């Protein structure tokens, strides 16, 4: 029995491969999966003690997990036990030993009990380890992953010498067996370093299986790395020498201890407590060195580097055959692998597309890159890298063949919703949402049933479905303060209907789609009638801007103007679901930026015109409409910053469409209600635009002085209602 960091770990095993390979047996069983002489998987069972020497200590009730993610409330944070570096090293020591205590034995699958929810709607996630081979790369993340996936990890004992292609067959047999059992459910392969090569190799050999690859610093770049120069050195190092004598670059590659220490304390930064955990973790580095020597003795390291070389050669010759959905995580501070360059090379080597579809197939490939600029070779050991959050932000989580932005959505935890506020960057503009919220000092007003306007959100129905209908400010900067204040005051998650540019996979190297991750984490979905109906059917609070991009990218002198289409379909959809429509108005954006170069100006510049036309072609909406909202150009306006003003929101009286379904089938009556909603939005804008002139704290200086005197957490007053 082993307790690490106050948590007892348990490992459950696999069933016989010829039946349901990955359906776990009773928790007090363990299965060792081996490769026999026929290159097939075989299974043996042991009781009580697992193959890696960790005892079962607790039961797990899978029925306690709710992963539907269909409510509007923000998800609760996982109660994760904070583990020190020493805890992780102690766990690694246990995994260095195999069942016979010698570090030998065949490769095998295992699952930590804490991650092992066995709900039937969970997709399978197979973790393929890097050069260490332990399979513990996700140990700090398995609690959150276990609420979304059925997580299994590959363990390769220290003294095992299974060649790369044999490991490939092991993973492939597992994937094929699980695919036969659940052909409509995707299989996730998360691979680090050599594990990334395994994932790519399996995908290349099985193009007809629905795979999702998440590759962290894949070793396909071995031929361009410093690792290749270690092979001649290791060949002359005596066999009984320890890893301590290996040069410093190798020590960095196999753990980067100092960066891990700093990462473990910087997110818990408090002046009075920072030094203590820092020195405590620094003192544990001696434990790191000893464990590292056990994990990668000279012979094992030599074998792994040779395997890395052969794995890179094998996979690079087969990238053209990969059809899987792919996410590449590239660390910027890995001293030995050129990950940022390699990620772009991999994406460029994948099959070419015509209009977003692979030639001669019906599949829609999707390869995205996320740059972890401050991370090292093992990013999943760092506090700043959360795999679950990355998966949510890239919309890579799905339970079936096709991703559904409503049913597959997982609400953000409190930590995720807070971190989603950190930044938004586009071209030369870099906006921190948290500071935007502070600088804008938003004033939230709502209207009660009796027509009284009050400060706060008391007039907002807590039960959905609800549709908030309003007009965009410049760049849609009003969205984040709106969503964050709803979560803070009412614990309501507002799901926005967003332009497809937030989700489209553009062939545009100048547009970094990671800037939209925070919006997707917070529940934004591509605007469409289908998604609108699904959100209303799930009783969500939905944010809708009929003017869309035309308002967010308005021209000079068009502040606070509405540009709505003539169609009134959202009114009829709301009535069909019995939703409440809440018109709202916002002013304030004209106090932050001044538009000096709009779309018409930029189209006169040849270089900018070519970029705009290319981008517009890929994200065009409303091509079947006429007027201001049709055939818009996708551009980023030239802006001059101004001293921040204040954002003012007024939510009008709710319009209840319950029982109006038949009445609003009449297009004329539906259009009348549509015009009423638009008029109410304009009235809300006019009201706060006039009232803000009487706000003594409209300027940032006045609000800063007030907060300095009364405390930053106090609400700054505004005009009298």
XYZ file of C-alpha atoms in Angstrom:
721
model
C 0.000 0.000 0.000
C 1.293 3.454 -0.834
C 0.041 6.870 0.132
C 1.524 9.712 -1.879
C 0.818 13.295 -0.878
C -2.085 12.213 1.281
C -3.738 10.297 -1.582
C -3.730 6.538 -1.903
C -3.260 5.416 -5.487
C -4.721 2.318 -6.998
C -4.339 0.685 -10.369
C -7.000 -1.314 -12.124
C -6.261 -3.614 -14.998
C -7.601 -4.810 -18.315
C -9.922 -7.606 -19.323
C -8.896 -10.298 -21.778
C -8.187 -8.674 -25.140
C -10.350 -10.983 -27.188
C -13.454 -9.730 -25.378
C -13.851 -6.180 -24.123
C -10.242 -5.121 -23.924
C -10.618 -1.922 -21.940
C -13.589 -2.763 -19.757
C -12.080 -2.923 -16.305
C -12.632 -5.945 -14.050
C -13.456 -5.595 -10.323
C -11.302 -2.967 -8.680
C -9.336 -5.434 -6.607
C -7.893 -7.068 -9.700
C -4.976 -6.131 -11.872
C -4.067 -7.212 -15.362
C -0.654 -7.205 -16.982
C -0.780 -6.795 -20.739
C 2.167 -8.295 -22.593
C 3.361 -8.946 -26.125
C 3.769 -12.606 -26.869
C 5.661 -14.293 -29.643
C 2.748 -13.874 -32.057
C 2.763 -10.081 -31.641
C -0.648 -10.173 -29.986
C -1.871 -8.898 -26.673
C -2.286 -11.385 -23.861
C -3.482 -10.851 -20.306
C -2.782 -12.320 -16.907
C -4.341 -11.417 -13.587
C -3.014 -10.858 -10.110
C -4.951 -10.018 -7.001
C -4.631 -7.256 -4.430
C -1.201 -5.958 -5.466
C -0.924 -4.294 -8.831
C 1.725 -4.728 -11.474
C 3.503 -1.592 -10.403
C 3.446 -2.207 -6.685
C 0.658 0.189 -5.632
C -2.144 -1.265 -3.553
C -5.878 -0.708 -3.984
C -7.145 1.319 -1.032
C -10.537 2.760 -1.928
C -13.642 2.126 -3.980
C -14.929 4.370 -6.736
C -18.546 5.142 -7.597
C -18.757 6.169 -11.236
C -22.361 7.273 -10.873
C -21.304 10.320 -8.876
C -19.824 12.084 -11.911
C -22.020 14.380 -13.996
C -20.425 15.269 -17.290
C -23.398 16.426 -19.301
C -22.408 20.043 -19.033
C -25.874 21.206 -20.074
C -26.639 23.570 -17.216
C -25.816 27.252 -17.034
C -23.958 27.229 -13.750
C -20.206 27.348 -13.565
C -18.617 23.997 -12.779
C -17.030 23.405 -9.402
C -13.286 23.097 -9.063
C -11.772 19.687 -8.439
C -10.588 19.203 -4.886
C -7.110 18.244 -5.919
C -4.510 17.346 -3.339
C -1.442 19.527 -3.725
C 1.591 17.337 -4.184
C 5.181 18.361 -3.795
C 7.995 17.310 -6.092
C 8.997 14.746 -3.492
C 5.541 13.144 -3.669
C 5.861 12.742 -7.421
C 9.365 11.326 -7.096
C 8.186 8.804 -4.513
C 5.404 7.700 -6.838
C 7.921 7.407 -9.665
C 10.063 5.143 -7.490
C 7.128 2.769 -7.126
C 6.601 2.665 -10.862
C 10.270 2.016 -11.582
C 9.773 -1.423 -10.069
C 7.705 -3.999 -11.916
C 5.741 -6.819 -10.314
C 8.891 -8.832 -9.635
C 10.786 -5.846 -8.234
C 13.517 -5.918 -10.872
C 12.231 -3.307 -13.320
C 11.664 -5.958 -15.980
C 8.514 -7.288 -17.543
C 6.595 -6.382 -20.673
C 4.867 -3.043 -21.395
C 1.403 -2.831 -19.852
C -1.631 -0.576 -19.489
C -2.705 0.801 -16.141
C -5.209 3.301 -14.824
C -4.983 5.305 -11.631
C -8.155 4.797 -9.626
C -8.723 8.519 -9.158
C -8.974 8.969 -12.912
C -10.909 5.817 -13.546
C -14.550 6.767 -13.998
C -16.258 4.000 -15.953
C -19.249 5.882 -17.344
C -20.297 4.558 -20.717
C -20.397 7.960 -22.420
C -16.730 8.701 -21.729
C -14.374 8.499 -24.701
C -11.199 6.511 -24.196
C -7.906 8.344 -23.657
C -4.658 6.415 -24.018
C -1.553 8.150 -22.669
C 1.693 7.238 -24.431
C 4.750 8.245 -22.373
C 7.919 9.951 -23.480
C 11.529 8.968 -22.939
C 10.982 8.033 -19.270
C 8.429 5.345 -20.157
C 6.769 5.361 -16.713
C 3.366 6.511 -17.919
C 2.993 9.053 -15.108
C 3.012 12.134 -17.314
C -0.638 12.937 -16.535
C -0.480 12.179 -12.810
C -1.068 15.835 -11.885
C -4.015 16.108 -14.281
C -5.795 12.780 -13.990
C -8.527 13.968 -11.624
C -9.891 16.482 -14.119
C -9.272 14.184 -17.072
C -11.160 11.401 -15.300
C -14.365 13.448 -15.425
C -14.190 13.565 -19.221
C -12.329 10.419 -20.296
C -11.684 6.801 -19.477
C -7.930 7.235 -18.927
C -5.373 4.464 -19.445
C -1.608 4.900 -19.454
C 1.139 2.836 -21.028
C 3.913 1.757 -18.659
C 7.231 0.599 -20.133
C 9.477 -0.940 -17.440
C 12.990 0.431 -17.109
C 14.712 -2.711 -18.353
C 12.244 -3.449 -21.122
C 13.749 -3.455 -24.614
C 10.653 -3.713 -26.777
C 11.399 -2.072 -30.164
C 9.389 0.889 -31.394
C 7.441 -1.100 -33.982
C 6.477 -3.693 -31.353
C 5.179 -0.904 -29.103
C 3.318 0.422 -32.116
C 1.598 -2.935 -32.566
C 0.642 -3.020 -28.884
C -1.054 0.371 -29.079
C -2.589 -0.439 -32.440
C -4.128 -3.700 -31.189
C -5.626 -1.840 -28.244
C -7.026 0.883 -30.500
C -8.516 -1.599 -32.956
C -10.099 -3.670 -30.213
C -11.694 -0.618 -28.615
C -12.839 0.623 -32.011
C -14.633 -2.672 -32.637
C -16.383 -2.298 -29.302
C -17.392 1.357 -29.771
C -17.061 2.334 -33.453
C -18.931 5.623 -32.994
C -16.783 6.862 -30.135
C -13.447 8.657 -30.732
C -10.215 7.382 -29.221
C -7.787 9.971 -27.864
C -4.054 9.331 -28.069
C -2.025 11.711 -25.905
C 1.655 11.262 -26.654
C 4.770 13.000 -25.354
C 8.088 12.817 -27.194
C 8.407 9.152 -28.291
C 4.746 8.707 -27.362
C 3.890 11.366 -29.943
C 5.598 9.232 -32.579
C 3.600 6.211 -31.441
C 0.372 8.172 -31.791
C 1.274 9.387 -35.285
C 2.344 5.906 -36.339
C -0.947 4.352 -35.217
C -2.904 7.101 -36.974
C -0.981 6.620 -40.227
C -1.662 2.873 -40.168
C -5.354 3.254 -39.269
C -6.831 6.128 -41.286
C -10.374 4.728 -41.002
C -10.447 4.792 -37.187
C -11.688 7.967 -35.526
C -8.614 9.139 -33.629
C -7.864 12.421 -31.874
C -4.130 13.009 -31.446
C -2.734 15.345 -28.799
C 1.018 15.543 -29.292
C 3.263 17.244 -26.743
C 6.717 17.934 -28.169
C 6.726 14.903 -30.508
C 10.142 13.368 -31.171
C 9.748 13.652 -34.942
C 12.331 16.450 -34.740
C 15.049 14.150 -33.366
C 17.200 14.653 -36.473
C 17.356 18.410 -35.748
C 17.878 18.163 -32.006
C 20.887 18.040 -29.706
C 19.837 14.585 -28.542
C 21.452 12.946 -31.548
C 24.858 14.077 -30.302
C 24.395 12.179 -27.024
C 24.444 8.774 -28.682
C 28.210 8.728 -29.373
C 28.837 9.964 -25.840
C 26.680 7.280 -24.207
C 28.384 4.560 -26.210
C 31.708 5.373 -24.536
C 30.324 5.969 -21.022
C 30.959 2.911 -18.792
C 27.864 0.791 -18.274
C 28.027 1.139 -14.479
C 28.180 4.942 -14.594
C 25.207 6.867 -13.236
C 23.160 9.534 -14.893
C 24.826 12.163 -12.719
C 27.800 12.081 -15.090
C 25.648 12.790 -18.127
C 26.004 16.396 -19.367
C 23.716 19.133 -18.130
C 21.553 19.358 -21.308
C 20.362 15.792 -20.721
C 19.449 16.640 -17.138
C 17.342 19.508 -18.451
C 15.650 17.312 -21.018
C 14.754 14.672 -18.443
C 12.948 16.861 -15.998
C 14.084 20.477 -15.911
C 13.978 20.499 -12.118
C 14.482 24.208 -11.495
C 11.717 25.245 -13.875
C 9.384 22.729 -12.265
C 10.181 24.151 -8.841
C 9.490 27.712 -9.946
C 6.308 26.639 -11.704
C 5.050 24.909 -8.580
C 5.266 28.050 -6.467
C 4.563 30.982 -8.791
C 0.842 30.249 -9.035
C 0.566 30.324 -5.266
C 2.389 33.626 -4.964
C 2.040 35.305 -1.590
C 4.765 37.491 -0.133
C 4.697 35.829 3.263
C 4.700 32.240 2.006
C 6.678 32.218 -1.251
C 10.178 31.554 0.083
C 9.216 28.608 2.243
C 7.806 26.341 -0.536
C 10.553 27.507 -2.890
C 13.387 26.406 -0.616
C 11.473 23.266 0.344
C 11.176 22.233 -3.308
C 14.776 23.158 -4.052
C 15.801 20.858 -1.222
C 13.963 18.015 -2.921
C 16.067 18.161 -6.068
C 18.499 15.633 -4.625
C 15.580 13.215 -4.567
C 14.928 14.093 -8.206
C 18.493 13.205 -9.209
C 18.379 9.818 -7.509
C 15.020 8.896 -9.043
C 16.178 10.090 -12.445
C 19.179 7.787 -12.234
C 16.814 4.874 -11.546
C 14.458 5.782 -14.381
C 17.130 6.312 -17.024
C 20.308 4.384 -16.283
C 22.919 4.467 -18.994
C 21.761 1.372 -20.907
C 18.102 2.423 -20.795
C 18.887 5.947 -21.945
C 20.975 4.638 -24.826
C 18.120 2.333 -25.847
C 15.533 5.151 -25.633
C 17.612 7.530 -27.754
C 18.075 4.843 -30.393
C 14.317 4.223 -30.282
C 13.648 7.950 -30.630
C 15.797 8.043 -33.753
C 14.049 5.095 -35.370
C 10.625 6.416 -34.313
C 11.285 9.760 -35.985
C 12.408 8.126 -39.218
C 9.411 5.769 -39.232
C 6.797 8.458 -38.633
C 8.242 11.206 -40.848
C 7.976 8.930 -43.857
C 4.272 8.348 -43.124
C 2.918 11.786 -42.156
C 1.189 12.040 -45.519
C -1.044 9.113 -44.508
C -2.343 10.671 -41.256
C -6.056 11.522 -41.358
C -6.659 12.020 -37.648
C -7.784 15.147 -35.876
C -4.665 16.606 -34.290
C -3.567 19.105 -31.660
C 0.161 19.831 -31.350
C 1.459 21.350 -28.104
C 4.846 22.965 -28.692
C 7.044 24.056 -25.778
C 9.212 27.115 -26.295
C 11.806 26.363 -23.604
C 12.718 22.793 -24.420
C 16.543 23.037 -24.715
C 16.931 20.000 -26.941
C 13.925 19.745 -29.286
C 12.943 22.544 -31.735
C 9.245 22.129 -30.972
C 7.848 25.387 -32.349
C 9.388 24.824 -35.770
C 8.462 21.146 -35.702
C 4.788 21.830 -35.004
C 4.532 23.964 -38.130
C 6.423 21.356 -40.148
C 4.054 18.586 -39.071
C 1.014 20.652 -40.000
C 2.541 21.449 -43.372
C 3.353 17.790 -44.046
C -0.210 16.582 -43.515
C -2.446 15.817 -46.512
C -3.380 18.925 -48.457
C -6.942 20.190 -48.451
C -9.319 21.529 -51.041
C -11.984 23.810 -49.561
C -11.299 22.385 -46.110
C -11.779 18.734 -47.156
C -9.077 16.150 -47.696
C -8.622 15.057 -51.279
C -10.362 11.762 -52.104
C -11.944 11.512 -48.621
C -14.979 12.847 -46.837
C -13.124 13.638 -43.625
C -12.601 17.127 -42.286
C -9.035 17.219 -40.906
C -8.293 19.591 -38.114
C -4.744 20.307 -37.025
C -4.191 23.066 -34.512
C -1.072 24.284 -32.741
C -0.880 25.706 -29.255
C 2.432 27.290 -28.318
C 3.500 26.772 -24.705
C 6.163 29.444 -24.895
C 7.235 29.234 -21.236
C 7.157 25.431 -20.917
C 9.887 22.805 -21.101
C 10.096 19.242 -22.340
C 7.537 17.853 -19.869
C 4.768 20.491 -19.924
C 2.162 18.349 -18.144
C 4.227 18.495 -14.938
C 3.973 22.291 -14.877
C 1.236 24.120 -12.976
C 0.635 26.532 -15.859
C -0.302 23.779 -18.331
C -3.758 22.265 -17.884
C -4.581 19.687 -20.544
C -8.321 19.740 -19.808
C -8.470 23.498 -20.251
C -6.514 23.250 -23.511
C -8.930 20.610 -24.825
C -11.907 22.779 -23.913
C -10.373 25.899 -25.431
C -9.668 24.194 -28.751
C -13.111 22.509 -28.878
C -11.400 19.128 -29.155
C -13.698 17.302 -26.756
C -16.391 15.137 -28.280
C -18.142 11.921 -27.312
C -19.220 10.785 -30.777
C -18.113 11.038 -34.390
C -18.991 14.712 -34.695
C -18.367 17.500 -32.233
C -21.508 19.132 -30.810
C -20.923 22.586 -29.321
C -23.909 22.178 -27.011
C -24.042 18.576 -25.828
C -20.246 18.149 -25.708
C -19.683 21.372 -23.812
C -18.113 21.099 -20.361
C -18.784 24.137 -18.106
C -15.660 25.908 -16.869
C -14.454 25.481 -13.339
C -13.981 28.587 -11.251
C -10.260 28.492 -11.952
C -10.840 28.151 -15.689
C -13.325 31.009 -15.787
C -10.851 33.192 -13.909
C -7.933 32.244 -16.134
C -10.021 32.780 -19.271
C -9.977 36.453 -18.364
C -6.257 36.804 -18.793
C -5.753 37.968 -22.342
C -7.034 38.628 -25.826
C -4.529 39.508 -28.527
C -4.979 40.276 -32.184
C -2.344 41.761 -34.481
C -0.800 44.656 -32.550
C -3.598 44.878 -29.951
C -3.097 43.090 -26.660
C -5.992 43.268 -24.222
C -6.091 41.747 -20.756
C -9.717 41.016 -19.962
C -9.203 41.288 -16.235
C -7.682 44.743 -16.577
C -10.338 45.671 -19.119
C -12.956 44.843 -16.504
C -11.154 47.056 -13.988
C -10.553 49.905 -16.424
C -14.115 49.839 -17.764
C -15.680 49.754 -14.285
C -18.897 48.231 -15.689
C -22.243 49.453 -14.409
C -24.880 46.724 -14.670
C -28.530 47.835 -14.641
C -31.614 45.660 -15.078
C -35.356 46.201 -15.264
C -37.861 44.574 -12.894
C -41.262 43.246 -13.971
C -42.894 46.511 -12.829
C -40.584 48.526 -15.078
C -38.315 49.816 -12.301
C -34.636 50.098 -13.243
C -32.267 48.859 -10.526
C -28.530 48.452 -10.251
C -27.435 44.849 -10.495
C -29.052 41.826 -12.149
C -32.168 41.412 -10.000
C -34.353 41.794 -13.098
C -32.737 38.848 -14.891
C -34.631 35.509 -14.730
C -32.488 32.825 -13.150
C -34.270 30.064 -15.079
C -33.860 29.727 -18.828
C -34.366 29.747 -21.661
C -33.441 33.420 -21.940
C -32.195 35.344 -24.972
C -30.194 38.547 -24.432
C -30.440 40.651 -27.606
C -28.222 43.700 -28.040
C -25.748 45.631 -30.162
C -21.990 45.189 -30.284
C -19.448 47.750 -29.246
C -16.157 48.070 -31.098
C -14.387 44.663 -31.283
C -17.133 43.229 -29.089
C -15.212 44.399 -26.030
C -18.392 44.497 -23.969
C -18.784 40.707 -24.038
C -16.276 39.743 -21.365
C -17.443 42.207 -18.665
C -21.001 41.067 -19.366
C -20.251 37.349 -19.051
C -17.945 37.724 -16.041
C -20.396 39.881 -14.087
C -23.225 37.419 -14.705
C -21.077 34.640 -13.275
C -19.971 36.727 -10.329
C -23.381 38.103 -9.355
C -25.867 35.456 -10.481
C -23.791 32.298 -11.161
C -25.293 32.258 -14.644
C -23.204 31.119 -17.598
C -24.170 33.117 -20.679
C -23.638 31.155 -23.908
C -22.758 33.457 -26.796
C -23.606 32.876 -30.454
C -20.307 33.853 -32.072
C -19.031 34.417 -35.591
C -17.504 31.313 -37.247
C -14.114 33.058 -37.273
C -13.895 31.987 -33.615
C -14.005 28.346 -34.713
C -13.033 28.171 -38.408
C -9.707 26.569 -39.225
C -8.313 29.254 -41.479
C -5.357 28.847 -43.811
C -4.030 32.149 -42.509
C -0.716 32.183 -40.695
C -1.272 35.761 -39.523
C -4.351 34.845 -37.468
C -3.637 33.031 -34.212
C -6.815 31.140 -33.283
C -5.591 30.603 -29.723
C -6.746 34.148 -28.961
C -10.323 32.816 -29.113
C -9.781 29.910 -26.698
C -11.114 31.813 -23.702
C -14.410 32.500 -25.482
C -14.855 28.831 -26.302
C -14.070 27.856 -22.710
C -16.782 30.268 -21.592
C -19.364 28.632 -23.827
C -19.388 30.469 -27.157
C -20.842 28.465 -30.053
C -20.887 29.145 -33.812
C -23.951 31.169 -34.735
C -26.495 29.010 -36.538
C -30.191 28.245 -36.245
C -29.389 24.687 -35.174
C -27.100 25.741 -32.308
C -29.526 28.476 -31.251
C -32.340 25.942 -30.989
C -30.174 23.473 -29.055
C -29.179 26.116 -26.524
C -32.772 27.211 -25.993
C -33.899 23.595 -25.703
C -31.325 23.041 -22.952
C -32.786 26.091 -21.120
C -29.622 28.133 -21.475
C -29.068 31.877 -21.226
C -28.083 32.862 -24.763
C -26.322 36.017 -25.963
C -27.310 37.142 -29.463
C -26.114 40.086 -31.571
C -28.215 40.379 -34.752
C -25.788 42.992 -36.143
C -22.826 40.687 -35.593
C -19.510 41.586 -37.166
C -20.953 44.656 -38.905
C -21.327 46.346 -35.513
C -18.155 44.952 -33.914
C -16.089 46.247 -36.847
C -18.002 49.442 -37.473
C -16.671 52.350 -39.478
C -15.566 55.734 -38.261
C -18.394 57.752 -36.692
C -20.747 54.765 -36.286
C -20.477 54.304 -32.518
C -23.591 52.877 -30.798
C -25.495 52.327 -34.045
C -27.443 49.152 -34.780
C -27.083 47.335 -38.114
C -29.638 44.543 -38.010
C -30.903 42.346 -40.849
C -34.535 42.512 -41.920
C -35.232 38.912 -40.941
C -36.889 38.152 -37.614
C -36.087 34.444 -37.281
C -34.674 34.657 -33.746
C -38.058 35.913 -32.496
C -39.890 32.905 -33.900
C -37.235 30.532 -32.547
C -37.545 32.072 -29.085
C -41.310 31.674 -29.192
C -40.979 28.061 -30.313
C -39.011 27.307 -27.122
C -40.988 29.649 -24.861
C -37.949 31.801 -24.122
C -37.827 35.226 -22.530
C -36.260 37.913 -24.719
C -34.294 40.585 -22.865
C -33.236 43.564 -24.990
C -30.167 45.360 -23.689
C -27.969 48.283 -24.610
C -24.312 49.087 -23.914
C -22.320 52.278 -24.306
C -18.724 53.015 -23.508
C -16.492 51.748 -26.304
C -16.057 55.231 -27.798
C -14.201 56.162 -24.589
C -11.457 53.540 -25.114
C -10.493 53.486 -28.812
C -10.815 55.775 -31.786
C -11.108 54.201 -35.246
C -8.605 55.836 -37.591
C -8.407 53.181 -40.331
C -11.620 51.291 -41.097
C -12.408 48.665 -43.721
C -12.924 51.107 -46.560
C -9.571 52.740 -45.820
C -7.719 49.421 -45.678
C -9.217 48.137 -48.929
C -7.418 51.013 -50.671
C -4.034 49.614 -49.591
C -2.988 46.723 -51.932
C -1.192 44.580 -49.327
C -4.003 44.888 -46.784
C -6.656 44.379 -49.458
C -5.213 40.986 -50.461
C -5.122 39.797 -46.835
C -8.664 41.013 -46.157
C -10.075 39.371 -49.289
C -8.418 36.061 -48.465
C -9.715 36.068 -44.888
C -13.183 37.276 -45.873
C -13.577 34.426 -48.358
C -13.083 31.880 -45.576
C -15.402 33.360 -42.940
C -18.158 35.014 -44.951
C -21.687 34.890 -43.505
C -25.094 36.066 -44.717
C -24.231 35.818 -48.390
C -27.954 35.404 -49.142
C -28.875 38.755 -47.561
C -28.907 42.335 -48.727
C -28.043 45.573 -46.995
C -25.446 46.508 -44.381
C -25.069 43.034 -42.849
C -24.379 41.235 -46.131
C -21.007 40.521 -47.729
C -18.926 42.091 -44.990
C -15.146 42.255 -45.088
C -13.113 40.600 -42.316
C -10.553 43.137 -41.214
C -9.032 44.538 -38.064
C -9.497 48.311 -37.694
C -6.639 50.704 -37.135
C -7.112 52.117 -33.659
C -5.754 54.807 -31.404
C -6.142 54.203 -27.658
C -7.883 56.763 -25.468
C -8.121 57.096 -21.683
C -10.560 54.330 -20.649
C -14.105 55.460 -20.012
C -16.779 53.351 -18.350
C -19.084 50.639 -19.683
C -22.807 50.980 -18.938
C -25.209 48.055 -19.453
C -28.989 48.319 -19.237
C -31.079 45.152 -19.536
C -34.648 45.984 -20.430
C -37.847 44.403 -19.216
C -38.104 40.711 -20.231
C -40.489 39.921 -23.087
C -42.101 36.549 -22.413
C -42.823 34.558 -25.586
C -44.434 31.649 -23.718
C -47.681 30.769 -25.482
C -46.883 32.930 -28.530
C -45.688 30.075 -30.742
C -48.824 29.944 -32.899
C -49.273 33.711 -32.975
C -45.725 34.333 -34.190
C -46.102 31.894 -37.054
C -47.499 34.938 -38.786
C -44.433 36.623 -40.253
C -45.927 40.106 -39.917
C -46.581 39.679 -36.213
C -43.139 38.157 -35.739
C -41.624 41.139 -37.527
C -43.571 43.528 -35.304
C -42.077 41.884 -32.209
C -38.656 41.985 -33.872
C -38.963 45.737 -34.414
C -40.152 46.116 -30.829
C -37.029 44.365 -29.546
C -34.815 46.546 -31.738
C -36.578 49.672 -30.508
C -36.086 48.590 -26.889
C -32.359 48.068 -27.504
C -32.104 51.569 -28.969
C -34.020 52.980 -25.973
C -31.607 51.234 -23.569
C -28.633 52.723 -25.437
C -30.153 56.197 -25.368
C -30.939 55.937 -21.653
C -27.418 55.026 -20.491
C -25.814 57.349 -23.051
C -27.691 60.253 -21.511
C -27.316 59.152 -17.892
C -23.558 58.601 -18.079
C -23.075 62.356 -18.434
C -24.192 62.639 -14.794
C -21.851 59.929 -13.488
C -19.208 61.560 -11.226
C -17.051 58.420 -11.565
C -17.137 58.092 -15.334
C -13.395 58.730 -15.685
C -10.754 56.197 -14.724
C -9.005 58.730 -12.476
C -12.143 59.334 -10.413
C -12.782 55.607 -10.006
C -9.163 54.919 -9.074
C -9.257 57.575 -6.345
C -12.524 56.174 -5.007
C -11.136 52.639 -4.892
C -7.954 53.857 -3.181
C -10.061 55.433 -0.447
C -12.717 52.742 -0.032
C -10.975 49.530 -1.082
C -10.655 47.906 -4.485
C -13.446 45.414 -3.827
C -16.096 48.084 -3.253
C -18.527 48.875 -6.049
C -17.853 52.333 -7.386
C -21.054 54.443 -7.366
C -22.622 55.810 -10.513
C -25.421 58.181 -11.516
C -28.721 58.271 -9.604
C -31.442 56.089 -11.064
